[in-house]
CSV table of C-alpha atoms in Angstrom, one decimal:
chain,number,residue,atom,x,y,z
A,1,UNK,CA,-132.8,-133.3,-65.5
A,2,UNK,CA,-135.2,-133.5,-62.5
A,3,UNK,CA,-136.7,-130.5,-60.7
A,4,UNK,CA,-136.8,-130.1,-57.0
A,5,UNK,CA,-140.4,-129.0,-57.0
A,6,UNK,CA,-143.4,-130.1,-59.1
A,7,UNK,CA,-146.5,-128.0,-59.8
A,8,UNK,CA,-148.3,-129.3,-56.8
A,9,UNK,CA,-145.4,-128.4,-54.5
A,10,UNK,CA,-145.3,-124.9,-56.0
A,11,UNK,CA,-149.0,-124.4,-55.5
A,12,UNK,CA,-148.7,-125.5,-51.8
A,13,UNK,CA,-145.7,-123.3,-51.3
A,14,UNK,CA,-147.5,-120.3,-52.9
A,15,UNK,CA,-150.6,-120.9,-50.8
A,16,UNK,CA,-148.5,-121.0,-47.6
A,17,UNK,CA,-146.8,-117.8,-48.5
A,18,UNK,CA,-150.2,-116.1,-49.1
A,19,UNK,CA,-151.4,-117.2,-45.7
A,20,UNK,CA,-148.6,-115.1,-44.2
A,21,UNK,CA,-148.1,-114.3,-40.6
A,22,UNK,CA,-151.2,-116.2,-39.4
A,23,UNK,CA,-149.9,-119.5,-40.6
A,24,UNK,CA,-146.8,-120.1,-38.5
A,25,UNK,CA,-148.3,-119.2,-35.1
A,26,UNK,CA,-151.4,-121.3,-35.8
A,27,UNK,CA,-149.3,-124.3,-36.9
A,28,UNK,CA,-147.0,-124.0,-33.8
A,29,UNK,CA,-150.0,-123.8,-31.5
A,30,UNK,CA,-151.6,-126.9,-33.1
A,31,UNK,CA,-148.3,-128.7,-32.9
A,32,UNK,CA,-148.0,-127.9,-29.2
A,33,UNK,CA,-151.5,-129.1,-28.6
A,34,UNK,CA,-150.9,-132.4,-30.5
A,35,UNK,CA,-147.7,-133.0,-28.5
A,36,UNK,CA,-149.6,-132.6,-25.3
A,37,UNK,CA,-152.2,-135.1,-26.6
A,38,UNK,CA,-149.3,-137.5,-27.5
A,39,UNK,CA,-147.8,-137.1,-24.0
A,40,UNK,CA,-151.1,-137.8,-22.2
A,41,UNK,CA,-151.8,-140.8,-24.5
A,42,UNK,CA,-148.4,-142.3,-23.6
A,43,UNK,CA,-148.8,-141.6,-19.9
A,44,UNK,CA,-152.5,-142.5,-19.5
A,45,UNK,CA,-152.7,-145.4,-21.9
A,46,UNK,CA,-149.4,-147.0,-22.7
A,47,UNK,CA,-147.7,-146.5,-19.3
A,48,UNK,CA,-150.8,-147.1,-17.2
A,49,UNK,CA,-151.4,-150.8,-18.1
A,50,UNK,CA,-151.8,-151.1,-21.9
A,51,UNK,CA,-148.1,-151.8,-22.4
A,52,UNK,CA,-146.4,-151.3,-19.0
A,53,UNK,CA,-147.7,-150.9,-15.5
A,54,UNK,CA,-146.4,-148.1,-13.4
A,55,UNK,CA,-144.5,-149.0,-10.3
A,56,UNK,CA,-142.7,-145.9,-9.2
A,57,UNK,CA,-144.2,-143.6,-11.8
A,58,UNK,CA,-140.7,-142.4,-12.8
A,59,UNK,CA,-141.0,-143.6,-16.4
A,60,UNK,CA,-144.5,-142.1,-16.8
A,61,UNK,CA,-143.3,-138.8,-15.2
A,62,UNK,CA,-140.3,-138.7,-17.6
A,63,UNK,CA,-142.6,-138.2,-20.7
A,64,UNK,CA,-142.2,-134.6,-21.6
A,65,UNK,CA,-143.3,-132.3,-24.5
A,66,UNK,CA,-140.6,-130.5,-26.5
A,67,UNK,CA,-142.4,-127.3,-27.5
A,68,UNK,CA,-142.6,-126.3,-31.1
A,69,UNK,CA,-139.7,-124.1,-32.3
A,70,UNK,CA,-138.5,-122.8,-35.7
A,71,UNK,CA,-134.9,-123.4,-36.7
A,72,UNK,CA,-133.5,-123.0,-40.1
A,73,UNK,CA,-137.0,-122.8,-41.7
A,74,UNK,CA,-138.1,-126.0,-40.1
A,75,UNK,CA,-140.7,-126.3,-37.3
A,76,UNK,CA,-140.0,-129.0,-34.8
A,77,UNK,CA,-141.9,-130.3,-31.8
A,78,UNK,CA,-141.9,-133.6,-30.0
A,79,UNK,CA,-142.3,-135.8,-27.0
A,80,UNK,CA,-139.4,-137.4,-25.2
A,81,UNK,CA,-139.2,-140.0,-22.5
A,82,UNK,CA,-136.9,-142.2,-20.5
A,83,UNK,CA,-134.5,-139.6,-19.3
A,84,UNK,CA,-132.7,-139.3,-15.9
A,85,UNK,CA,-133.9,-141.8,-13.4
A,86,UNK,CA,-136.2,-143.4,-16.0
A,87,UNK,CA,-133.3,-144.5,-18.2
A,88,UNK,CA,-134.6,-148.0,-18.2
A,89,UNK,CA,-137.5,-146.9,-20.5
A,90,UNK,CA,-135.2,-147.4,-23.5
A,91,UNK,CA,-134.8,-151.0,-22.5
A,92,UNK,CA,-138.5,-151.5,-22.6
A,93,UNK,CA,-139.1,-149.5,-25.8
A,94,UNK,CA,-136.4,-151.4,-27.8
A,95,UNK,CA,-135.9,-154.6,-25.9
A,96,UNK,CA,-132.6,-156.3,-25.0
A,97,UNK,CA,-131.6,-159.2,-27.2
A,98,UNK,CA,-129.2,-160.8,-24.7
A,99,UNK,CA,-129.1,-161.9,-21.1
A,100,UNK,CA,-127.1,-159.9,-18.5
A,101,UNK,CA,-125.7,-160.4,-15.1
A,102,UNK,CA,-127.1,-158.3,-12.1
A,103,UNK,CA,-124.9,-158.3,-9.0
A,104,UNK,CA,-125.7,-156.9,-5.6
A,105,UNK,CA,-123.6,-153.8,-5.0
A,106,UNK,CA,-124.8,-152.0,-1.9
A,107,UNK,CA,-126.1,-155.0,0.0
A,108,UNK,CA,-125.1,-158.6,0.6
A,109,UNK,CA,-127.8,-159.9,-1.7
A,110,UNK,CA,-130.6,-159.0,-4.1
A,111,UNK,CA,-134.1,-159.6,-2.9
A,112,UNK,CA,-137.0,-160.4,-5.2
A,113,UNK,CA,-140.3,-162.2,-5.1
A,114,UNK,CA,-141.3,-165.1,-7.4
A,115,UNK,CA,-144.6,-166.8,-7.1
A,116,UNK,CA,-145.2,-165.4,-3.6
A,117,UNK,CA,-141.8,-166.5,-2.3
A,118,UNK,CA,-139.0,-164.1,-1.3
A,119,UNK,CA,-135.7,-165.1,-2.7
A,120,UNK,CA,-132.2,-163.7,-1.9
A,121,UNK,CA,-129.3,-164.1,-4.3
A,122,UNK,CA,-125.8,-162.4,-4.6
A,123,UNK,CA,-126.4,-162.3,-8.4
A,124,UNK,CA,-128.9,-163.3,-11.1
A,125,UNK,CA,-128.9,-163.6,-14.8
A,126,UNK,CA,-131.7,-161.5,-16.3
A,127,UNK,CA,-133.1,-163.1,-19.5
A,128,UNK,CA,-133.4,-161.1,-22.8
A,129,UNK,CA,-136.2,-158.5,-22.6
A,130,UNK,CA,-138.7,-158.3,-25.4
A,131,UNK,CA,-139.5,-154.8,-26.8
A,132,UNK,CA,-142.6,-153.3,-25.3
A,133,UNK,CA,-142.9,-150.1,-27.3
A,134,UNK,CA,-144.8,-147.2,-25.7
A,135,UNK,CA,-143.4,-144.3,-27.7
A,136,UNK,CA,-143.1,-145.8,-31.2
A,137,UNK,CA,-146.4,-147.6,-31.0
A,138,UNK,CA,-148.1,-144.3,-29.8
A,139,UNK,CA,-146.6,-142.5,-32.8
A,140,UNK,CA,-147.9,-145.1,-35.2
A,141,UNK,CA,-151.4,-145.0,-33.7
A,142,UNK,CA,-151.6,-141.1,-33.5
A,143,UNK,CA,-149.9,-140.3,-36.8
A,144,UNK,CA,-153.2,-140.2,-38.8
A,145,UNK,CA,-154.8,-137.9,-36.3
A,146,UNK,CA,-151.7,-135.6,-36.1
A,147,UNK,CA,-151.5,-135.4,-39.9
A,148,UNK,CA,-155.2,-134.6,-40.3
A,149,UNK,CA,-155.0,-131.9,-37.7
A,150,UNK,CA,-151.9,-130.3,-39.2
A,151,UNK,CA,-153.5,-130.4,-42.7
A,152,UNK,CA,-156.5,-128.7,-41.3
A,153,UNK,CA,-154.4,-125.8,-40.0
A,154,UNK,CA,-152.7,-125.5,-43.4
A,155,UNK,CA,-156.1,-125.3,-45.1
A,156,UNK,CA,-157.7,-122.9,-42.7
A,157,UNK,CA,-154.9,-120.6,-41.4
A,158,UNK,CA,-155.2,-117.0,-42.5
A,159,UNK,CA,-158.9,-117.4,-43.7
C-alpha cells in the first residue's frame, strides 16, 4: 500500500501551515511579479527580434498577465498571448505542418513584395510554417528563476 505523502511532504505541509496568513499573500505577490517579468521578457526579447520581429505590434500587445488567484486550494497565475487580432501568434508558436491556400477576398488581388519587386496574385500557396516559439521557449528559459524565487518565498514567508 502506498501513501499519498511521505515524511518530507508532511514536513513541508506542516511548515506551510505554521507560516499562516503571511504565506499566501506573499506567494501571490511574488507570482504576480514573476508573471510581469515573464510578460516583459516575451515582449522585449522574443517578440522584438530574438524570435519574431514586430510589424504591427498586435502580437506583442496581446501578451497579458493572468493575475494570481486561489481556486480550490490551488494558486494559479500565468501569461497568455495570441488572442483577438493576434490569433496568428499560435501559428508562429506551434508552426503549421502543411501548406495552405490564401485567396484575395476584399480586393482583386493580393499584393506582396519579394526581393524588392511588388507582385500581385489572385491567390498564393503558403508553404508550411516552422514553429518559432516565443511563449514555450520563454517558459523553459525562465523556469529556474521562477522556481528559485517561489522557493525563496516559501522559505522566508512569515519570518
